[in-house]
XYZ file of C-alpha atoms in Angstrom:
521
model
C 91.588 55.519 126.750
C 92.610 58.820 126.216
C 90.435 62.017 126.107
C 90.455 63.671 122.825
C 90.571 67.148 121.851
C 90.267 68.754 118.278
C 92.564 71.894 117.836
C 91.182 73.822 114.733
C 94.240 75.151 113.017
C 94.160 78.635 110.171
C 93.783 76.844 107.135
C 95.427 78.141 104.106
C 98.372 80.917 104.600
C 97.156 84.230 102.961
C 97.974 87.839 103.659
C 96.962 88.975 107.655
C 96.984 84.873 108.549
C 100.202 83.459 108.492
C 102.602 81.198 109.580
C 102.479 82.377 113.221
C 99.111 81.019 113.814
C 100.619 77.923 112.889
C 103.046 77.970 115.566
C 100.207 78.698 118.024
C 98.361 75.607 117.017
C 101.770 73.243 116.913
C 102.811 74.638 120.343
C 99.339 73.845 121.623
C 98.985 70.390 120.069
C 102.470 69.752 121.955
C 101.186 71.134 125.290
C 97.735 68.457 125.047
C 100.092 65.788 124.375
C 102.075 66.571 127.263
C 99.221 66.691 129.729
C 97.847 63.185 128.226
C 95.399 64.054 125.887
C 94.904 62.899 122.217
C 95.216 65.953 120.290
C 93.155 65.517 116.646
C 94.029 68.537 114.087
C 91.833 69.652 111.496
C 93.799 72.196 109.058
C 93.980 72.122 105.172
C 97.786 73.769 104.555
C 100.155 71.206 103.422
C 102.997 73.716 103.521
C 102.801 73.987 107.585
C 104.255 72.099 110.324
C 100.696 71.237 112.029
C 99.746 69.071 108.945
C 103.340 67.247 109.415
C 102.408 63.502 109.857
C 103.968 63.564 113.017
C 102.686 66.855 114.930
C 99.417 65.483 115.911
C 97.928 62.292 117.409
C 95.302 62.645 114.424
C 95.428 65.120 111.302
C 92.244 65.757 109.000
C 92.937 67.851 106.178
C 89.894 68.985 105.444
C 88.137 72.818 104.895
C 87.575 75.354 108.194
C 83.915 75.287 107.438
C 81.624 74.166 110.291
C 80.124 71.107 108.032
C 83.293 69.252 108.002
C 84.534 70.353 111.593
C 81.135 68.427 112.833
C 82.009 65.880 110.460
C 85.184 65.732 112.205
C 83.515 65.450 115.808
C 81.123 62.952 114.631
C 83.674 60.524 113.285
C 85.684 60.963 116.425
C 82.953 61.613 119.529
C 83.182 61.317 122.307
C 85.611 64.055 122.360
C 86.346 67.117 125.586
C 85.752 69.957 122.956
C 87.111 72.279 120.159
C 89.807 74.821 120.699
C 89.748 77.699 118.230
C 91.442 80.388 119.523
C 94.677 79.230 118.353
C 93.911 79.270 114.508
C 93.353 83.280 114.413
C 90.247 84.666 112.689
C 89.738 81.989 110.527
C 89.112 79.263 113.714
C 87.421 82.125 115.693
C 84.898 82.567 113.474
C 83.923 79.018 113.671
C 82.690 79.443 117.184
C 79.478 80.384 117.014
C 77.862 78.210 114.252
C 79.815 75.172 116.845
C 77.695 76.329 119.970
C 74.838 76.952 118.347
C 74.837 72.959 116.762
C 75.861 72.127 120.073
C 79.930 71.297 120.058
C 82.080 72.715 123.189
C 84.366 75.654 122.614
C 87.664 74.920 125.630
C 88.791 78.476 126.525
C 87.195 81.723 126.261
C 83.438 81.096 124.670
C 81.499 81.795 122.003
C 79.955 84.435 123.883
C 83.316 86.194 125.154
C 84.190 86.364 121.467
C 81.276 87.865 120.230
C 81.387 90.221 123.160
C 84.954 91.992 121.813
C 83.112 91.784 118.155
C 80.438 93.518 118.883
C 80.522 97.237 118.909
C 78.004 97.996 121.143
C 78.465 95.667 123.795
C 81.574 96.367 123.839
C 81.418 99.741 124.304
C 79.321 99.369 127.002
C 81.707 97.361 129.084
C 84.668 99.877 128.354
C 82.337 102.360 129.751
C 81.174 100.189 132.523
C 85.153 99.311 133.570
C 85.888 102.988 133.052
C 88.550 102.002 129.748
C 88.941 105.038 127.594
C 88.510 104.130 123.668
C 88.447 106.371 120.669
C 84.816 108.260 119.954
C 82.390 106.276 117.370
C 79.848 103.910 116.580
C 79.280 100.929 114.330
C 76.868 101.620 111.533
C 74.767 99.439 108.591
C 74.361 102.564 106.487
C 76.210 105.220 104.531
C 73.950 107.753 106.002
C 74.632 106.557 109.639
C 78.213 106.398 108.900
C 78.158 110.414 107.798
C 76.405 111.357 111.016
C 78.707 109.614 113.228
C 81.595 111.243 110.713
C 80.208 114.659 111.208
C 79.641 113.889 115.059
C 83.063 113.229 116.049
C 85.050 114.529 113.437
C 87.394 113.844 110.499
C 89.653 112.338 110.031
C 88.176 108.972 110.713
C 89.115 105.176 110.389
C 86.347 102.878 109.123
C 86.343 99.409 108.809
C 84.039 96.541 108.845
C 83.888 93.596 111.953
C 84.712 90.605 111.763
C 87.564 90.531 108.699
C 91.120 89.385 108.865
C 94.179 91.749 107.994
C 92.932 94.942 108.479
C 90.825 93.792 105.171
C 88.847 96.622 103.841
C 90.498 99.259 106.670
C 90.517 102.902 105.631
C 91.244 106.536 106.581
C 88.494 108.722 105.275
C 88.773 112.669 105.428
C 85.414 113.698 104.239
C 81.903 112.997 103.147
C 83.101 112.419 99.703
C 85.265 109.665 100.885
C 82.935 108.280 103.499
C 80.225 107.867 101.033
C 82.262 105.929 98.510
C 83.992 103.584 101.429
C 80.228 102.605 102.411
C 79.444 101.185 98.751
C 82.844 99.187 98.557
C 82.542 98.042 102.501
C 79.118 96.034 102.299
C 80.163 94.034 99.718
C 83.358 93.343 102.087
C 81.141 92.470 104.845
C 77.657 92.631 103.977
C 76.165 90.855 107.335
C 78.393 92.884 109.391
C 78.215 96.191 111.058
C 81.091 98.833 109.875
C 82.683 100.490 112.243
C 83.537 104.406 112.558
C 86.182 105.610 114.900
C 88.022 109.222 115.355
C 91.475 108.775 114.369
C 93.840 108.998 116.938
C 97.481 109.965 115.516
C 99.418 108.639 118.122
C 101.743 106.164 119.388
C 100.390 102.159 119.064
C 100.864 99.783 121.491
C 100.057 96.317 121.799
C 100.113 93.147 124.946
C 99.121 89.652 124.351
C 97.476 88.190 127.907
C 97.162 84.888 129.468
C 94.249 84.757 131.365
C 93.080 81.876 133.292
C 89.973 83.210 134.403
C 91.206 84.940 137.807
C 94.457 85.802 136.666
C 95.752 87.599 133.755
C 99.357 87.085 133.092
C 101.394 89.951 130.466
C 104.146 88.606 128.947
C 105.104 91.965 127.561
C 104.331 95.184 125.453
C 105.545 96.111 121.995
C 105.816 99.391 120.540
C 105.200 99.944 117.046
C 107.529 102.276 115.514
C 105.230 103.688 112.749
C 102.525 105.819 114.721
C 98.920 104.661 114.304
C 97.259 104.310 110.686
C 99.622 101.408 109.841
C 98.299 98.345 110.320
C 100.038 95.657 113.171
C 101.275 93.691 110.648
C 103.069 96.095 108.034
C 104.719 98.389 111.349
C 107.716 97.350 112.747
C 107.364 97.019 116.681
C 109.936 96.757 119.397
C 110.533 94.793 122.666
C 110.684 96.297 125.664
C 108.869 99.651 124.530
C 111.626 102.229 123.960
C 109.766 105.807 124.253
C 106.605 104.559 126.539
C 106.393 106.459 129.925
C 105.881 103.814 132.804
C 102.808 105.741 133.903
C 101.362 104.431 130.203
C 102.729 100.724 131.068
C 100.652 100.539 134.226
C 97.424 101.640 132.586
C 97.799 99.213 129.990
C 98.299 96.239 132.787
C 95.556 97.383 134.534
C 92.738 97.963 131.527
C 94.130 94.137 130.020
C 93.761 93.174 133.273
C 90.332 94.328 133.807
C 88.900 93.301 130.429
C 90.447 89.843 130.556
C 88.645 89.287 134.316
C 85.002 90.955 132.559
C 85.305 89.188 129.134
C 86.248 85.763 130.836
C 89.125 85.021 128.919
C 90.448 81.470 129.582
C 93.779 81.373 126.990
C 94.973 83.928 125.171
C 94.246 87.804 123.989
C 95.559 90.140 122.050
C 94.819 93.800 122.984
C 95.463 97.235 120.775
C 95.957 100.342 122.520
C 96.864 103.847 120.925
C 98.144 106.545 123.142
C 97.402 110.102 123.087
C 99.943 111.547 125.471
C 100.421 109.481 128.112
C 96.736 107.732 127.754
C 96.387 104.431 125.950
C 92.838 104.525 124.046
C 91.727 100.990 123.673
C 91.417 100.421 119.593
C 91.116 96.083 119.126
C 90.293 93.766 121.183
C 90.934 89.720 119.750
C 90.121 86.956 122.249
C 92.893 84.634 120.502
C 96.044 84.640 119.515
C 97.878 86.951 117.605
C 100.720 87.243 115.121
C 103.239 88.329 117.795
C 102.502 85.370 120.586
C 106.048 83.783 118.837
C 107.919 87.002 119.244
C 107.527 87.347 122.232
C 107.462 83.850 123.712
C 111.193 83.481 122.029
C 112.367 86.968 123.967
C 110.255 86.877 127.174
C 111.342 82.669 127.924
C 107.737 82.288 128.489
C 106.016 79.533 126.257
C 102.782 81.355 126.166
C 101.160 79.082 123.805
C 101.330 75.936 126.303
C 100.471 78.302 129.558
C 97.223 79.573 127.855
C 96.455 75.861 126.548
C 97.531 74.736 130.634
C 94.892 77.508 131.633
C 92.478 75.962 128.984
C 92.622 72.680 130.561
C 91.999 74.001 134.088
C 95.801 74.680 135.550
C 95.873 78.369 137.127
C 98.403 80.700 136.195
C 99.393 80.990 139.422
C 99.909 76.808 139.553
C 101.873 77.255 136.477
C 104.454 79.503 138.460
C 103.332 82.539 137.241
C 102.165 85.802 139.225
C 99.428 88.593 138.232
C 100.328 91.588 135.780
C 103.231 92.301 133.743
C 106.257 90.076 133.497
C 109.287 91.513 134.339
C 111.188 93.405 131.327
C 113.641 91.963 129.990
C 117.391 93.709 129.537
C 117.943 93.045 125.308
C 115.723 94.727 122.841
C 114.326 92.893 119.787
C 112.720 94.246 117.009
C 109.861 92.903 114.774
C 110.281 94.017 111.170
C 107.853 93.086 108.332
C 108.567 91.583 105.016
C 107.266 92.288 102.007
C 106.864 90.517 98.363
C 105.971 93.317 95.953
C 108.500 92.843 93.205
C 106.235 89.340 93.048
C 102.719 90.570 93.404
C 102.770 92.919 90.134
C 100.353 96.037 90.564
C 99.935 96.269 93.914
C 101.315 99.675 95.631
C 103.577 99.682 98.317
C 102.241 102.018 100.506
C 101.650 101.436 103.822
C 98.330 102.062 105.966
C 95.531 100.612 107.800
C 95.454 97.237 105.481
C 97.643 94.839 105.741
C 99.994 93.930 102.948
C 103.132 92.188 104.670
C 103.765 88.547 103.910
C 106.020 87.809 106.693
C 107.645 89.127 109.463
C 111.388 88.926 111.162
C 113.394 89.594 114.438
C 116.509 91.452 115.049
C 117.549 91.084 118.718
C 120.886 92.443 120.122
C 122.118 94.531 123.427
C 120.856 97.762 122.439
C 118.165 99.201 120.286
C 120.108 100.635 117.256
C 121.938 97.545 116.556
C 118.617 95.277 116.885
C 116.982 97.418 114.639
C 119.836 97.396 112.088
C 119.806 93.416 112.263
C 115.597 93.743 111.848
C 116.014 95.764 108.665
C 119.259 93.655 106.890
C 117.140 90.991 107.989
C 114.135 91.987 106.283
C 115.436 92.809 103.068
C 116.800 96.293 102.756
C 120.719 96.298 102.098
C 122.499 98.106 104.345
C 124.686 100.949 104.164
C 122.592 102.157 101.689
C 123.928 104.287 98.556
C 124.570 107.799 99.825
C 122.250 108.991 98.150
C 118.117 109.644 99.207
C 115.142 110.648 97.191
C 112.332 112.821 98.578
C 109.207 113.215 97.142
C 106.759 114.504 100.165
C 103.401 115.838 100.740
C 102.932 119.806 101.680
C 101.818 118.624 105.315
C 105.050 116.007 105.683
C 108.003 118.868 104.682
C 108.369 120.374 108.673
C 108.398 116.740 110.055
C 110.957 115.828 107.249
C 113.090 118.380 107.415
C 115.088 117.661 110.431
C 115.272 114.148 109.314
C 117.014 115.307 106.293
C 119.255 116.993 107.929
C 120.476 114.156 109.605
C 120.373 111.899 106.844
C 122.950 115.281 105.187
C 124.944 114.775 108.230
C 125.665 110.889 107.407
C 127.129 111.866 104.150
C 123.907 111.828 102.032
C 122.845 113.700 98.937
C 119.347 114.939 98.696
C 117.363 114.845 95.856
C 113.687 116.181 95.601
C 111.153 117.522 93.249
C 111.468 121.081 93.117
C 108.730 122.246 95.612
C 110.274 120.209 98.351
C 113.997 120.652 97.084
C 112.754 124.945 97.288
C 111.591 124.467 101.033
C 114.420 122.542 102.257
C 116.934 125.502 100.656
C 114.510 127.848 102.936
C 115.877 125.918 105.703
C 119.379 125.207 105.000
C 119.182 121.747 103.532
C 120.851 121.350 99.736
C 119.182 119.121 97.757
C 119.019 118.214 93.921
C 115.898 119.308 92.186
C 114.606 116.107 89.994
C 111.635 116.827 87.288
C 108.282 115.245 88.242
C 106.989 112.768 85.555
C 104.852 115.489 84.162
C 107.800 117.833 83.828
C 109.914 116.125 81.129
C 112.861 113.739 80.847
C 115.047 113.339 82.987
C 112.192 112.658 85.442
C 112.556 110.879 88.425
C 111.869 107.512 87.230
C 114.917 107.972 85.335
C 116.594 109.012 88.616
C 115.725 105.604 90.169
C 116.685 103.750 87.190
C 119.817 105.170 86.905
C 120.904 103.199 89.840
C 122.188 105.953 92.414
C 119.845 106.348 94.579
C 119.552 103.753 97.736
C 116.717 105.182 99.345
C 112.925 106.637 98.307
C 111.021 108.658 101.039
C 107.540 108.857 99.435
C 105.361 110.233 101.764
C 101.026 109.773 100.532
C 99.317 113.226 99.296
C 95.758 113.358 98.972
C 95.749 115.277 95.579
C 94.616 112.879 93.576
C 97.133 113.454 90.147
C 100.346 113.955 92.481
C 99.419 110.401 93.947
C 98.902 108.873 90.668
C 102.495 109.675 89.932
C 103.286 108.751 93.188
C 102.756 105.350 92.685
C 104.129 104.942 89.825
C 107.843 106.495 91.275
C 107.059 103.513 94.214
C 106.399 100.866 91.241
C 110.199 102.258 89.789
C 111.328 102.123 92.816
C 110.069 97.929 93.888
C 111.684 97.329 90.145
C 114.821 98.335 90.733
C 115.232 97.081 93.970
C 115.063 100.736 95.809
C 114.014 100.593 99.680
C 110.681 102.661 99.548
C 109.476 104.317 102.560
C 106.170 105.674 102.902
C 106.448 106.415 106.465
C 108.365 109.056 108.315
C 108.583 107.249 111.620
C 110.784 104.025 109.472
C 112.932 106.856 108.083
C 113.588 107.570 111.416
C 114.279 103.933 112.407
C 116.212 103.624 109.553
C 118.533 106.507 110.114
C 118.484 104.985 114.083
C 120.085 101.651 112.481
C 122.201 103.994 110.081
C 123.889 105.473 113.023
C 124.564 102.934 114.957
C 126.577 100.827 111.809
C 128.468 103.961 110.933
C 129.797 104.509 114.658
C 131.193 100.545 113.570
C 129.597 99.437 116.300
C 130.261 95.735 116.605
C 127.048 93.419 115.877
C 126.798 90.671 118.240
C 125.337 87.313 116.714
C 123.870 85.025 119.469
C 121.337 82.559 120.043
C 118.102 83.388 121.654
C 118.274 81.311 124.377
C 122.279 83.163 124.351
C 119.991 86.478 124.780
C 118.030 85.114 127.760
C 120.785 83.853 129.362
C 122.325 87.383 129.092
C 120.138 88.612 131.533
C-alpha cells in the first residue's frame, strides 16, 4: 500500500495569489507520484488544473481552514504528513494551528515559518549571521509606530505580518500619515504586529532557493525594473539581472545561503533584497514558494518545484545532480511583465505602489534585452508602436528625472504634451512640449486630450498634494477608458522607451519555443 501525502493547494484565485501557486502544487503532486507516493489534494478552485479529476491520486474540494484539513487527515490516516509550502500564504498559514493539533508539516516547519514572520526573531538572526536589513521595528500601537518613525526617519514603509499581496502596504511621509495608517492597519490585521521599516529607494532584487537542509541551491536572480516601493507583483522583473554588479550577486548567494542553512529550510524560499549601492538590504523573507518559481523554472531548465518536493522527501540536492550556490546564468534574457484588469474593476486607480493590484503576469524571452522586453509589454497588453504622441503630467520632485527621458522619447519622433508647469520647465531645458489645461483650468482640459484619441501614452507620475492627486486620478480613470497605456512609474517609461528603440531600429523579433531558448545556449 502506498504512503499518502496531502498537498494543501491556494484555494480560491484572488489578487497577490494566483495561478502560479497552482503550478507549484500540480508540479509537486506530479513529483510524489513519481517517487511512489499517493498524493491526496485538498483545494476549493474549480477553475485550476490541481482540482482537474486527473491531477491527483485523491482531490477534496473543500475550504483551507484547519477544521476540514483535519477532517481530511482523519478520513484518510494513516498518512506521511501535510505539505503547505506550495499553496503560498494561504497554505502557510495553516501550519501552525496543524502542529499545534498534532498533524506533520514535510519541509521547512512550523517553527522555520514563524521564524521569517516574526519581526523580532528575525531580526535577531540577521544580526546574529551578520545580514544587513533596512532600520525598524514591528509595533502594536500608533504611538510605537511614531517613535520608531521619528527614530529612523521618514519616509517609511509600514505594513502589517502575515497578509498576502502586499495587502494593506504603505509609504508614509509623516506623523499625519502614520497616525491614520495605524487606525486602518489593525482592522487589516488586528492579531498581528505592523511592521515599520526606513524606505530604501533603491534597486529590488529577488532569488527563489532550494534548500535541502545542507545545501541551498539558486536557480537565479531577477531584477525588477521599477525601483523599490512597487510591489513584486505589479514591477516588471528581468532574467539574468541586467544592471546588478557581480560583487551584489555574490552577497545575495551568500546571505540566501546563510539564512536557508539557519532557518532550516527543507523546499523552497523566496527571498527580497533591495540594494543601496552595491549592498543588498534584506526586505522579505517567505519560506514557500513564490509567484516567480514558474518563471524561472521555464528559463533556468531547472524544475524547481519537483527538486524542492525531492528535498522534501529526503533526496539531497547534491543526489539530485545539483551543486551549492547560484546556477549558472543563462545566455537569453526574459522578462516578467504584469497584467492588469482595470477597465473591468471600475473605481479602482491604477497607480502603482507597495500593494499589489496585478491580476496576472507574462514572459517575453528573446536574444537580447530590448527585444524581450518589447515581446513582455505587446504581450501584456500595451500596443506597440504607440501613437507619437505622449502626455506628461508629473510631480515637482519627478521633472529632473523626466526630463532626459523626454528627450529621448522627442528623439523617437514624439510630441510632448504637459500641463503648463511641467510644459514651462521642460522649455527651460530645451524640450517643446504642448501646454494642455488642467481639469480645473477650463475646457479643453486634458481629459479631453485623452479622449480625443491622439495620445498613445500617459506618464502620470503620484504628487502628494492632495487636490493635484485628486485630478490625477481621474486623468488615469480617462486614460484606462480609452484604452491609453498609463504609467505611473519612471523606471517603465524607461523600459518602455528600451523596447521602443529596439522595434524602431526594425530589429527582427525572433519567435521560439522555450525549450528552443534553452537549447540556444
Amino acid at each position: 500500500m502506498k504512503k499518502k501525502i496531502l498537498v494543501l493547494g491556494s484555494g480560491p484565485i484572488r489578487i497577490g495569489q494566483g495561478i502560479e501557486f497552482d503550478y507549484c502544487t500540480v508540479h509537486c503532486v506530479w513529483a510524489l507520484r513519481e517517487a511512489g507516493y499517493e498524493a491526496i489534494v485538498l483545494n476549493n478552485n474549480p477553475e485550476t488544473v490541481s482540482t482537474d479529476f486527473d491531477t491527483s491520486d485523491k482531490l477534496y474540494f473543500e475550504p483551507l481552514t484547519t477544521e476540514d484539513v483535519l477532517n481530511v487527515i482523519d478520513r484518510e490516516a494513516p498518512i506521511e504528513g501535510v505539505i503547505v509550502q506550495f499553496g503560498g500564504q494561504t497554505a502557510i498559514n495553516l501550519a501552525r494551528p496543524l502542529v499545534e493539533a498534532g498533524v506533520t508539516i514535510l519541509g521547512s516547519s512550523a517553527d522555520s515559518i514563524d521564524l521569517a514572520e516574526d519581526r523580532e526573531q528575525f531580526e535577531k538572526l540577521l544580526r546574529k549571521l551578520e545580514i544587513p536589513k533596512p532600520e525598524g521595528r514591528a509595533v502594536v500601537s500608533a504611538e510605537a509606530a511614531l517613535e520608531v518613525a521619528r527614530e529612523i526617519g521618514y519616509p517609511c514603509l509600514v505594513r502589517p505580518s502575515y497578509v498576502l499581496g502586499g495587502r494593506a502596504m504603505e509609504i508614509v511621509q509623516s506623523d499625519e500619515e502614520l497616525t491614520r495608517y495605524m487606525l486602518y492597519a489593525v482592522d487589516v490585521s488586528p492579531k498581528a504586529p505592523i511592521l515599520v521599516d526606513r524606505y530604501i529607494v533603491g534597486k529590488e532584487l529577488e532569488v527563489d532557493c532550494i534548500s535541502d537542509g545542507v545545501r541551498c541551491l539558486l536557480p537565479g536572480i531577477m531584477e525588477h525594473i521599477e525601483r523599490a516601493g512597487v510591489h513584486s507583483g505589479d514591477s516588471m522583473a528581468v532574467y539574468p539581472p541586467q544592471t546588478v554588479s557581480q560583487k551584489t550577486k555574490d552577497l545575495i548567494a551568500e546571505y540566501a545561503i546563510k539564512l536557508a542553512k539557519a532557518m532550516n529550510v527543507v523546499g523552497l524560499m523566496n527571498i527580497q533584497f533591495v540594494c543601496e549601492g552595491e549592498i543588498p538590504y534584506v526586505i522579505e523573507v517567505n519560506p514557500r514558494s513564490s509567484r516567480t518559481v514558474p518563471y524561472l523554472s521555464k528559463i533556468t531548465g531547472i524544475s524547481m518545484v519537483k527538486a524542492a518536493t525531492q528535498c522534501i522527501l529526503g533526496k539531497s540536492l547534491e543526489s539530485q545532480g545539483y551543486e551549492n550556490g547560484l546556477f549558472p546564468e543563462k545566455a537569453n534574457p526574459a522578462v516578467k511583465a504584469p497584467v492588469f484588469s482595470f477597465q473591468k474593476l471600475v473605481g479602482v486607480d491604477n497607480t502603482l505602489g507597495p500593494e499589489m493590484k496585478s491580476t496576472g503576469e507574462i514572459l517575453g524571452q528573446d536574444l537580447d534585452y530590448p527585444r524581450a522586453l518589447f515581446k513582455a509589454l505587446v504581450a501584456s497588453g500595451i500596443n506597440l508602436p504607440l501613437k507619437k504622441a505622449v502626455l506628461a503630467t508629473l510631480a515637482d520632485t519627478d521633472k529632473a528625472e523626466a526630463l532626459p527621458l523626454l528627450k529621448d522619447f522627442v528623439a523617437q519622433g514624439f510630441q510632448i504634451y504637459a500641463t503648463a508647469g511641467t510644459a514651462k520647465y521642460l522649455a527651460k531645458s530645451g524640450v517643446a512640449a504642448t501646454p494642455v489645461n488642467k481639469i480645473s483650468e477650463g475646457k479643453p482640459d486634458l481629459i479631453d486630450l485623452i479622449y480625443s484619441g491622439e495620445i498613445g501614452l500617459l506618464i502620470n507620475t503620484i504628487s502628494k498634494d492632495r487636490r493635484i492627486e485628486q485630478e490625477g486620478a481621474l486623468i488615469r480613470r480617462a486614460s484606462v477608458e480609452r484604452s491609453v497605456p498609463c504609467l505611473t512609474s519612471l523606471d517603465t517609461a524607461r523600459a518602455l522607451l528600451t523596447a521602443l528603440e529596439a522595434y524602431n531600429r526594425g530589429e527582427e523579433m525572433g519567435v521560439r519555443t522555450v525549450d528552443e531558448y534553452l537549447k540556444n545556449e
